[in-house]
Each structure stands twice: as C-alpha cells, then as structure tokens.
Tab-separated table of C-alpha atoms in Angstrom:
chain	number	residue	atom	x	y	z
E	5	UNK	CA	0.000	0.000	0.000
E	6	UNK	CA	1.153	3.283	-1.240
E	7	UNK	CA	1.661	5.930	1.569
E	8	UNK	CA	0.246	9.200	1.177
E	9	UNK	CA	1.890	11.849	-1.197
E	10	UNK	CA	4.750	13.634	0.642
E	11	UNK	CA	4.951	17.307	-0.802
E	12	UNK	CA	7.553	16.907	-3.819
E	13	UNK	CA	9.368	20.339	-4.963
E	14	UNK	CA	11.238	19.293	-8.133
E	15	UNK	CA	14.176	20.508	-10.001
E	16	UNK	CA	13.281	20.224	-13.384
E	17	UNK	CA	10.910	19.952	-15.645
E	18	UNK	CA	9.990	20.416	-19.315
E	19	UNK	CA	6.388	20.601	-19.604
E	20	UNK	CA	6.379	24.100	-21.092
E	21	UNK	CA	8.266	22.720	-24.001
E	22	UNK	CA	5.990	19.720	-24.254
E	23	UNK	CA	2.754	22.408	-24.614
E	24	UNK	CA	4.327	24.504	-27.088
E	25	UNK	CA	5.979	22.206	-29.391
E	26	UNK	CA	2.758	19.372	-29.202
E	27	UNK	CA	0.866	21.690	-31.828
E	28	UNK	CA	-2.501	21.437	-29.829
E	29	UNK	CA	-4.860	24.148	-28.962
E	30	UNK	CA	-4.688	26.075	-26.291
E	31	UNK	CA	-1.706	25.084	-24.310
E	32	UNK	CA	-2.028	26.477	-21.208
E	33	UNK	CA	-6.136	24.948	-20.664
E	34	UNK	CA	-4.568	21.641	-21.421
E	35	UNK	CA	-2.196	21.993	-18.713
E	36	UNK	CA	-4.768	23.878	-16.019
E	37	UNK	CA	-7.588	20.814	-17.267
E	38	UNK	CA	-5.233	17.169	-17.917
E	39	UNK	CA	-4.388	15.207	-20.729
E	40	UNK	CA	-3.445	12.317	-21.668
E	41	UNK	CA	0.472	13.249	-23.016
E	42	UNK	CA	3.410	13.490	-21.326
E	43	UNK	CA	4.639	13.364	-17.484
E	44	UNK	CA	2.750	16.201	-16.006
E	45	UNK	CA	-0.469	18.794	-16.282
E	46	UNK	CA	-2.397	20.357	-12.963
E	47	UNK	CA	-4.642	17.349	-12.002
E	48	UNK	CA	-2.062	14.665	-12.613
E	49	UNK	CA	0.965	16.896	-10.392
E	50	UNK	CA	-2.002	17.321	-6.970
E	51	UNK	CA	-2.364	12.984	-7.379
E	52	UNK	CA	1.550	12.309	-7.303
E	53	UNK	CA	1.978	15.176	-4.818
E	54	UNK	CA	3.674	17.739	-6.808
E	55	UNK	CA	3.856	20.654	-5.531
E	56	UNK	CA	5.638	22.756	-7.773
E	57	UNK	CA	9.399	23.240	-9.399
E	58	UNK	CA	11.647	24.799	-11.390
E	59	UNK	CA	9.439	24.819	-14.697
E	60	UNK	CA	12.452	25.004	-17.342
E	61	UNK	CA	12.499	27.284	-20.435
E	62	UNK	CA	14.335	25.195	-23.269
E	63	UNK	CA	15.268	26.200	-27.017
E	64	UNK	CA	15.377	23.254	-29.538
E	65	UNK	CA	18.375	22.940	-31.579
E	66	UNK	CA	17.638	23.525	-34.846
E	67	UNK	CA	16.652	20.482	-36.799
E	68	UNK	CA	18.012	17.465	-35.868
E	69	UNK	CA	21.480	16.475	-37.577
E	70	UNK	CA	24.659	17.101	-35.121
E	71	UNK	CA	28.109	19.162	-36.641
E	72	UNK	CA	31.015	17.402	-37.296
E	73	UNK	CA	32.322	17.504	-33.656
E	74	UNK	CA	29.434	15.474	-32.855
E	75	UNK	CA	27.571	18.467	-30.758
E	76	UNK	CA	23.994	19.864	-31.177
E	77	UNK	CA	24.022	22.856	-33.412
E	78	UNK	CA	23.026	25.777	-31.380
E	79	UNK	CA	20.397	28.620	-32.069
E	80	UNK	CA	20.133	31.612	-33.244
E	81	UNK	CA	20.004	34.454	-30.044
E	82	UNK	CA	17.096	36.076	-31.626
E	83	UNK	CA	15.429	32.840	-32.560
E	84	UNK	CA	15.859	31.859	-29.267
E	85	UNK	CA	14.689	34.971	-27.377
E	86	UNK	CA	11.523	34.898	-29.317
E	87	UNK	CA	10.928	31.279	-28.285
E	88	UNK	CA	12.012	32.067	-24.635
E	89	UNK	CA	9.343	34.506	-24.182
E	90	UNK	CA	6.755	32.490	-25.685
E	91	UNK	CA	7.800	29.894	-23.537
E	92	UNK	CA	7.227	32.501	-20.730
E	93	UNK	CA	4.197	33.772	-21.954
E	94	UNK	CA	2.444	30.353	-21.599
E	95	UNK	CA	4.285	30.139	-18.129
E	96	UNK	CA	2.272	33.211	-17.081
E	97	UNK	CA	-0.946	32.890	-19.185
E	98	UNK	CA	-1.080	29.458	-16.644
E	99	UNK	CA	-0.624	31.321	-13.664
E	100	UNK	CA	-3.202	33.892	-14.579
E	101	UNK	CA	-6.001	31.077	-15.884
E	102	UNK	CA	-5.456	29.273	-13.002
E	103	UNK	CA	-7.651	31.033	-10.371
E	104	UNK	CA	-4.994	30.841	-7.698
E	105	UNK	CA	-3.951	27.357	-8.716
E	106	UNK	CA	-0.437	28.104	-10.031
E	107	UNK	CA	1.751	30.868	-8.765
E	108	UNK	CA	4.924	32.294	-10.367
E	109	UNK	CA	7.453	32.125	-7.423
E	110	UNK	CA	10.367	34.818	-6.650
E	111	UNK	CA	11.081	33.900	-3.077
E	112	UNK	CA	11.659	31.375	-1.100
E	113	UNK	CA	8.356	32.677	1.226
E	114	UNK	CA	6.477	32.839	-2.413
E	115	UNK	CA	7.195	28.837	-2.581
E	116	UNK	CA	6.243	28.385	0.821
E	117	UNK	CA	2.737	30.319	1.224
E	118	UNK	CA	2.177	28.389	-2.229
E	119	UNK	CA	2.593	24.886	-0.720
E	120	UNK	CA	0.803	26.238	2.490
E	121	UNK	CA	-2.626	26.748	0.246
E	122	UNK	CA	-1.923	23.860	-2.640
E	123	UNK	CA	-1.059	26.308	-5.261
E	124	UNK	CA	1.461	24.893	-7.357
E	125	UNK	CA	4.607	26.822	-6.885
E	126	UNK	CA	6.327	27.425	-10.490
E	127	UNK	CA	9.713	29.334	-11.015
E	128	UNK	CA	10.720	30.264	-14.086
E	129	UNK	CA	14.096	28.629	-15.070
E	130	UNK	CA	16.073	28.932	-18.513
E	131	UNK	CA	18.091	25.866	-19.644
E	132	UNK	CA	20.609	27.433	-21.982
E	133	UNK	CA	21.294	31.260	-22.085
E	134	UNK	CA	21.272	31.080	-25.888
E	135	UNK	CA	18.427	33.828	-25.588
E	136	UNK	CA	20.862	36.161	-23.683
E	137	UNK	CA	23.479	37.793	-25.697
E	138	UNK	CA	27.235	38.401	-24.950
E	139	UNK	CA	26.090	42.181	-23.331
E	140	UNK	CA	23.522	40.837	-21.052
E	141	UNK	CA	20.648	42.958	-21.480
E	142	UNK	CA	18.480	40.334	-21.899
E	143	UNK	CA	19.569	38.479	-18.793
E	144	UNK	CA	18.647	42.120	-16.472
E	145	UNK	CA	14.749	42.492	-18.349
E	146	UNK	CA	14.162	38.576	-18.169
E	147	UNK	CA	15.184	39.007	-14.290
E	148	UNK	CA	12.644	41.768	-13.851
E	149	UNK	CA	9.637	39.429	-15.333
E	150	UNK	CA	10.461	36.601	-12.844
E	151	UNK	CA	13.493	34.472	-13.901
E	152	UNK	CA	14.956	32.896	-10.718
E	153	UNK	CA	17.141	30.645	-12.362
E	154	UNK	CA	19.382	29.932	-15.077
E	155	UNK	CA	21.408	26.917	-16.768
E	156	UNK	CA	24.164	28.574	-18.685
E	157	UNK	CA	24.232	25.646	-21.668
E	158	UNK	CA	22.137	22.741	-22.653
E	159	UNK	CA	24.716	20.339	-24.172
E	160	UNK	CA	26.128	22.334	-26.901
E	161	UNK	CA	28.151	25.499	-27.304
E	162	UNK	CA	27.077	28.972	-26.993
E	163	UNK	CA	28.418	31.910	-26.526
E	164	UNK	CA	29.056	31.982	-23.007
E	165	UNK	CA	30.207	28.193	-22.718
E	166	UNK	CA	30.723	24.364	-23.937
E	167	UNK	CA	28.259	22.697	-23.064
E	168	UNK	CA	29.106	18.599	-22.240
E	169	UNK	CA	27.924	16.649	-25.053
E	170	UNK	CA	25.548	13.362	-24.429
E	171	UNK	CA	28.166	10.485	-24.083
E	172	UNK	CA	28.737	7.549	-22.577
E	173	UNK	CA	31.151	5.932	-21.097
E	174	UNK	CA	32.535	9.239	-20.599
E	175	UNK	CA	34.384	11.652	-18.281
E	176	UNK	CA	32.389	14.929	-18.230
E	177	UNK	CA	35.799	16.460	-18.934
E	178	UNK	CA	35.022	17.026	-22.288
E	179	UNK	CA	35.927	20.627	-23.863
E	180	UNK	CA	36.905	23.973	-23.107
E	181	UNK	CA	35.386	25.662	-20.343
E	182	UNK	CA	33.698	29.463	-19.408
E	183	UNK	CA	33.896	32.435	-22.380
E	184	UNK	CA	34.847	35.641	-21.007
E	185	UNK	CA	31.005	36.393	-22.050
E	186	UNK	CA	30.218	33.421	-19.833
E	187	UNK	CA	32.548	34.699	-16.876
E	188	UNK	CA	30.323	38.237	-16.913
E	189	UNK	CA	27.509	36.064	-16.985
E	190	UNK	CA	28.072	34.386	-13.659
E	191	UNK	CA	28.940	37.716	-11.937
E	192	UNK	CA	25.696	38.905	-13.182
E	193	UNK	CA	23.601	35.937	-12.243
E	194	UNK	CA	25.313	36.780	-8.671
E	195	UNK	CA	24.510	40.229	-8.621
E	196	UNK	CA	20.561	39.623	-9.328
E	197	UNK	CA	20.868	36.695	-6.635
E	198	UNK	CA	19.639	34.096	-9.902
E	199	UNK	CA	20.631	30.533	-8.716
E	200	UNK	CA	23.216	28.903	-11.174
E	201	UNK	CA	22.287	25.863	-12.467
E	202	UNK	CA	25.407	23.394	-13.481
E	203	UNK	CA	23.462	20.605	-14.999
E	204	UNK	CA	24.729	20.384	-19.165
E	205	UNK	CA	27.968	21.954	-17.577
E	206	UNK	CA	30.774	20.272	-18.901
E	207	UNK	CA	33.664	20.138	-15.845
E	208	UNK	CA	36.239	22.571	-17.329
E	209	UNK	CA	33.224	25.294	-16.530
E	210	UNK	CA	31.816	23.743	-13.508
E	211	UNK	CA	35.649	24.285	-11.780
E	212	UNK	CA	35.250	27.462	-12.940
E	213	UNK	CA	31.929	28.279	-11.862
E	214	UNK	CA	33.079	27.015	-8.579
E	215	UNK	CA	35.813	29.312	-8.637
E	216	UNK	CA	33.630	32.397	-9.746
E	217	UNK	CA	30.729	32.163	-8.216
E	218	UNK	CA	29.597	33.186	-4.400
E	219	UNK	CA	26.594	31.085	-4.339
E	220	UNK	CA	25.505	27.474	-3.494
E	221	UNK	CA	26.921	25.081	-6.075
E	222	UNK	CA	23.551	23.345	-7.217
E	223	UNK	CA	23.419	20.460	-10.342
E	224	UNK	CA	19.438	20.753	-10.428
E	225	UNK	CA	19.080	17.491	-12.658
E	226	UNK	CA	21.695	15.131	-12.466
E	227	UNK	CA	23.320	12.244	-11.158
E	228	UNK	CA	26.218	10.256	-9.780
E	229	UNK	CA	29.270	9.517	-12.629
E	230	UNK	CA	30.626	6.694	-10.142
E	231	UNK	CA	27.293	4.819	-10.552
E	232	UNK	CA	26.347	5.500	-14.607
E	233	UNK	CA	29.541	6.703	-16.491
E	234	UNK	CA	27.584	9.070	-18.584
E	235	UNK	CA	29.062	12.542	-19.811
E	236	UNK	CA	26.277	14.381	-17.977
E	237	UNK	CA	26.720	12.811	-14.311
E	238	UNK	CA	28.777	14.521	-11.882
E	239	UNK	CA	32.111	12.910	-10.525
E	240	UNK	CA	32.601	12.715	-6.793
E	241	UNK	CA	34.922	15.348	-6.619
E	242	UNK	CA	32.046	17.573	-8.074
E	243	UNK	CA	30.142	15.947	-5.569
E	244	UNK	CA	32.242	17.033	-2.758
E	245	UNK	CA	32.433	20.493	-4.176
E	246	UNK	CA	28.667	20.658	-4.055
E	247	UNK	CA	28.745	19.772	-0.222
E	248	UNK	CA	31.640	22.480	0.189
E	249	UNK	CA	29.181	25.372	-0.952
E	250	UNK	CA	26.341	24.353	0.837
E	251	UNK	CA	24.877	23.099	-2.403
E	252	UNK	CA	22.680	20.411	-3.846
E	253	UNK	CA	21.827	17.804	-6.239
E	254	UNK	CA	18.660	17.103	-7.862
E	255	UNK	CA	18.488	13.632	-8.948
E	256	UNK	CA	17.351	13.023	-12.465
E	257	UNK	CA	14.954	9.987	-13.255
E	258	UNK	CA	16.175	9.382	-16.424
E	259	UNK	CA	16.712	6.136	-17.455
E	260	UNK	CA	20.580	7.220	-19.462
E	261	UNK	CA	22.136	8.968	-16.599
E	262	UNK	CA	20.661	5.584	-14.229
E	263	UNK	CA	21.656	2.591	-15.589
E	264	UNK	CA	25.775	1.314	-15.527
E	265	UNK	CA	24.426	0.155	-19.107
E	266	UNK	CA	24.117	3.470	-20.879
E	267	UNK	CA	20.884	1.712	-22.295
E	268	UNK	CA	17.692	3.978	-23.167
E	269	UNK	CA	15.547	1.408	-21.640
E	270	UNK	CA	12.324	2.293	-19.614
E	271	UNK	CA	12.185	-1.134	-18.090
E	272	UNK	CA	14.534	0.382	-15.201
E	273	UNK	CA	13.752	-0.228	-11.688
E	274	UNK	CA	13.284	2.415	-9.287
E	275	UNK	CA	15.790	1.179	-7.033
E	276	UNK	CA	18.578	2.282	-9.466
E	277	UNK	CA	17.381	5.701	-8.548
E	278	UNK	CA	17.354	5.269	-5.147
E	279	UNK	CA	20.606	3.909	-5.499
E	280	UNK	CA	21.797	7.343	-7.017
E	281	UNK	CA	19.812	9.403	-3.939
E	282	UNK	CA	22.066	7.058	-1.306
E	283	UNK	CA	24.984	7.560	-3.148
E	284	UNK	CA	24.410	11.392	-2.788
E	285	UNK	CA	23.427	11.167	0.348
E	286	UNK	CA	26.138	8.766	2.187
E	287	UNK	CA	28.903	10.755	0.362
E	288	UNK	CA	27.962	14.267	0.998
E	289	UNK	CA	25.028	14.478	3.283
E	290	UNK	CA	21.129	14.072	3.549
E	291	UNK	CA	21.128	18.076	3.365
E	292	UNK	CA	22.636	18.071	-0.096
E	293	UNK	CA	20.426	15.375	-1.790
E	294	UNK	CA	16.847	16.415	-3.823
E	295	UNK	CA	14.572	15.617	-6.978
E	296	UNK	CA	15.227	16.970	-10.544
E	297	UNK	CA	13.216	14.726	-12.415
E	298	UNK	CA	13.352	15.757	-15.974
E	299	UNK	CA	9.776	15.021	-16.627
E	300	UNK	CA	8.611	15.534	-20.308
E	301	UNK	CA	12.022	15.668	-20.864
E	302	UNK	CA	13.712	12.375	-20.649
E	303	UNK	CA	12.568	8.751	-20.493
E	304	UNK	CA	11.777	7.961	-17.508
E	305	UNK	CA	11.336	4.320	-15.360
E	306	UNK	CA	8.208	2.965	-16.656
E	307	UNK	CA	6.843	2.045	-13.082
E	308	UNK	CA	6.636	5.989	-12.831
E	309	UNK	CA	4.343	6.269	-15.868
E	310	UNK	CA	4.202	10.028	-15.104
E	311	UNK	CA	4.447	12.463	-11.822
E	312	UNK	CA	0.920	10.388	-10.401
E	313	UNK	CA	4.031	8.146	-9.816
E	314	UNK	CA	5.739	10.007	-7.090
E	315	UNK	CA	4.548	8.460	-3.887
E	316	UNK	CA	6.186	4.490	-5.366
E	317	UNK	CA	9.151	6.963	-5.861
E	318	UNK	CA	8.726	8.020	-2.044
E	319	UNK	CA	8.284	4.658	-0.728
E	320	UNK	CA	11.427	2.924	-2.328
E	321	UNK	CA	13.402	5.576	-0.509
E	322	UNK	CA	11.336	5.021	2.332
E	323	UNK	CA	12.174	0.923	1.720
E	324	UNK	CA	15.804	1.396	1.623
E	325	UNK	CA	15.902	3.113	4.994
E	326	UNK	CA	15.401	6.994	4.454
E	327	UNK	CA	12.823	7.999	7.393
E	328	UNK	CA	10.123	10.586	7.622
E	329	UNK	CA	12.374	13.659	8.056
E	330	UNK	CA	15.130	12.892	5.756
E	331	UNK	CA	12.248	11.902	3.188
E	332	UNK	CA	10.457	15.701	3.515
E	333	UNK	CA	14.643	17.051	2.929
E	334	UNK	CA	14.764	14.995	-0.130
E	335	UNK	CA	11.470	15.844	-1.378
E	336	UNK	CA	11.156	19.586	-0.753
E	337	UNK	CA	12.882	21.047	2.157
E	338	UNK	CA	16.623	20.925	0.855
E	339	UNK	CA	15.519	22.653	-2.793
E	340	UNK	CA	13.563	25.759	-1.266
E	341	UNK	CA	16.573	26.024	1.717
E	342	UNK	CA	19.213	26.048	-1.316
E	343	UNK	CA	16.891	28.654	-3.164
E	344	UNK	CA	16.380	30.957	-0.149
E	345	UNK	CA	20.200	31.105	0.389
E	346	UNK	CA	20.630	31.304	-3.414
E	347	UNK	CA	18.425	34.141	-3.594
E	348	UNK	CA	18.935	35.952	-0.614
E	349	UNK	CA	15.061	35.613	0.552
C-alpha cells in the first residue's frame, strides 16, 4: 500500500516545451484541465503530490542532424529569445487562468505560502542562455519578469560556454570551459541573486563556476558519474564540491544517466534511482540530496508512468531506509533552503 503523497518540490521539468511544441490548442487549458500526453499537467501533479518546481524554459536545436564535432548545433540568439518569451508567456498565461492554482514564485516565502494553500509553486528557469546575448541585457529584463534561475548551456556550445555533449562511457571532462562572455555572466547571475544551475555543464566550466561564483553550487538534474559513467553525471569530486558550498543535487529519473548500461531502456527499476539518492546522500550528506526529475524531458522508469508516480518513488526511498524527516529534505525542504540562500530571501 502506497503511503500518502509527501509534498515533492522538483528541479526540473519540461512541460512548457511539451505544450508549445505538441501543436494542440490552447496550451495552457490543457495543462490547467489534464491530458493524456506526457509526465505532467495540474490534475495529474495534486495525485503524485507535486507541488511545484523549477518549470524550465528550453530552445530546440535547430533540426536534428549534429556538426562534425558530434555536438547539437546551437540557435540563433534572436530565434531563441523569441521562443524564450513564448515559452514565458504560456508560463504566465497558466498562472493567470489558473484562479490561484499556479503561482509564479520569486522567493523562497512565495514557494512556501504556495505549498501552504496547494497552489502549485512554479519558477521560471532557462536551460541554456542562448536567448541572452554576450552584453547581457536580456539576462537584467528577463530578471525583472520573474526568472529565478538559469542553466548557462544545454549540451552544446554557446556563446558563453561548452556545453558537455551526451556520451557515454565518458568523463564529463570534455571541452573547453567558461567564455569571457560566460565569466560576466556568472557575476551577473550573482549580482541579481539568480541561482546557477550546473546541470549540461561540462567540468572545465563547472571548476570554474566554482571558482567564480559566491553562491551554493547546485546540479538541479543530475546524477552520480561513479554509478552511470555518462558525460552528464557529476564525478565525486564535483560531488564534494557541491557539499563544500552548501549546495545540492537534484536527482534526475532518467533512465541514461541511471543505468551502468548506458541503455535507453524504460524497463529500469526504481531502485537504481534510489541507489543514485544514497549515493548522494552517504557521500555528501542528507542536506545536499533532492529531486530533478526531468519530466517531459527524458525517459523515464516505466513504473513511474508520469508524476501520479511520485509516492512508489517516495516509498522505495522510504524501503531502503530513508525515514520521515530525511524523506520531507529529499522531497522539498533541501531545494527551497538552497533557493532561499541562493536568492537571498
């Protein structure tokens, strides 16, 4: 018997990308109403217990054939901006449909008070700054509407840095690391108090992230290189770093970045997730350990199906020993402590 839903405040997700690419009507009512695609919509996230997360603004690469270095190609800035605000648009025509159901969070106390009344607690997050150019403007107006969070690079180049490319086996050392575009772009991102995200960093820019930035060191979607030797997982020295800052890691249910196989397989068990969680947590601390589930973004285990899934997520940690308070840490205390020392509030 399933236990009941333990609030869940995720890293990452992708469902804005899911409603504006599926070429249905009416995006955000879909969303607000249910559906049948993807991981999550409004009635589907209350079942599974989700309470809200970092809702993730991604560009596309354009069409689908990689360069001759194997990478993504990346897109155009103003291509992207105009995609990033449609993206944001949605975000916000949600909020505003929702009738108090979905709240655009800027604080820490905004995700709380949100969770306090079952409103689910979105904050706007861009996963590759390719809508930002090299003098930043972008970054200071996209501040003022909301953005709370940022991702330098998916995994490709930009203009700011090289982002690690989707191998495996593989060292995440792989290419050069911050631009002096991508330097001012940290600063800035410390200035406005917008949490860094290092997930699609390759490590050449993570160590210098680490040695830039004043903030918590926080990977909001990824997991353990010792476990699954794939180019996006982070090594336990980047672990350790993480711990150092006060930082965190938001474990990512995809099947790739779980399995010591490097197989796209959705016949993964759940315990090779909570494997990943342990890891984090025996290594660096229960503190330092979250969610960043990737939903409608990745493959996922198939005993998930979709968020509704949460609570078997929930009890296989609870199975492999993690009790009541170091479940609520792992589910939503440890993101929105990260993001209220991140952001100052």
């Amino acid at each position: 018997m399933l236990t009941p839903p333990i609030p869940v405040f995720d890293g990452h997700n992708d469902v804005l990308l899911r409603l504006r690419r599926s070429g249905g009507e009416d995006p955000a009512g879909r969303f607000l109403d249910g559906e049948e695609a993807g991981h999550i919509d409004l009635p589907r996230a209350r079942t599974g217990g989700l309470a809200g997360g970092l809702c993730a603004i991604y560009v596309p690469s354009p069409g689908t054939a990689k360069d001759a270095n194997g990478d993504f190609p990346t897109p155009d800035q103003a291509d992207a901006l105009n995609e990033t605000l449609a993206m944001a648009r949605l975000l916000f025509d949600i909020e505003a449909r929702s009738q108090g159901a979905v709240t655009v969070c800027r604080s820490a106390a905004d995700i709380r008070r949100s969770m306090e009344i079952g409103s689910f607690a979105a904050v706007f997050h861009i996963e590759g700054a390719e809508a930002i150019a090299a003098d930043l403007d972008a970054l200071y107006v996209l501040h003022q509407a909301g953005l709370r969070t940022l991702g330098p690079v998916w995994s490709r180049p930009n203009v700011f840095a090289y982002g690690v490319p989707f191998r495996y086996p593989s060292s995440p050392d792989i290419g050069p690391g911050l631009t002096e575009a991508g330097r001012d772009l940290i600063r800035a991102c410390n200035e406005l108090k917008i949490m860094i995200d290092l997930s699609h960093m390759n490590e050449a820019g993570f160590w210098e992230i680490a040695r830039i930035s004043d903030a918590p060191l926080v990977a909001s979607h990824s997991n353990v290189h010792a476990l699954c030797q794939h180019s996006r997982n982070l090594t336990d020295r980047q672990l350790d770093a993480i711990r150092d800052t006060g930082g965190l890691v938001g474990i990512n249910f995809g099947v790739l970045f779980l399995r010591d196989d490097g197989i796209k397989d959705a016949n993964t068990s759940l315990d090779l997730l909570v494997r990943h969680a342990a890891y984090v947590a025996d290594r660096i601390g229960i503190d330092h350990v979250a969610l960043g589930s990737d939903f409608d973004g990745t493959t996922i285990p198939a005993d998930m199906k979709d968020v509704t899934g949460l609570p078997r997520l929930l009890d296989a940690l609870r199975r492999h020993g993690f009790g009541d308070q170091e479940l609520k840490k792992i589910a939503h205390e440890n993101w929105i402590s990260v993001l209220e020392r991140s952001w100052g509030e």
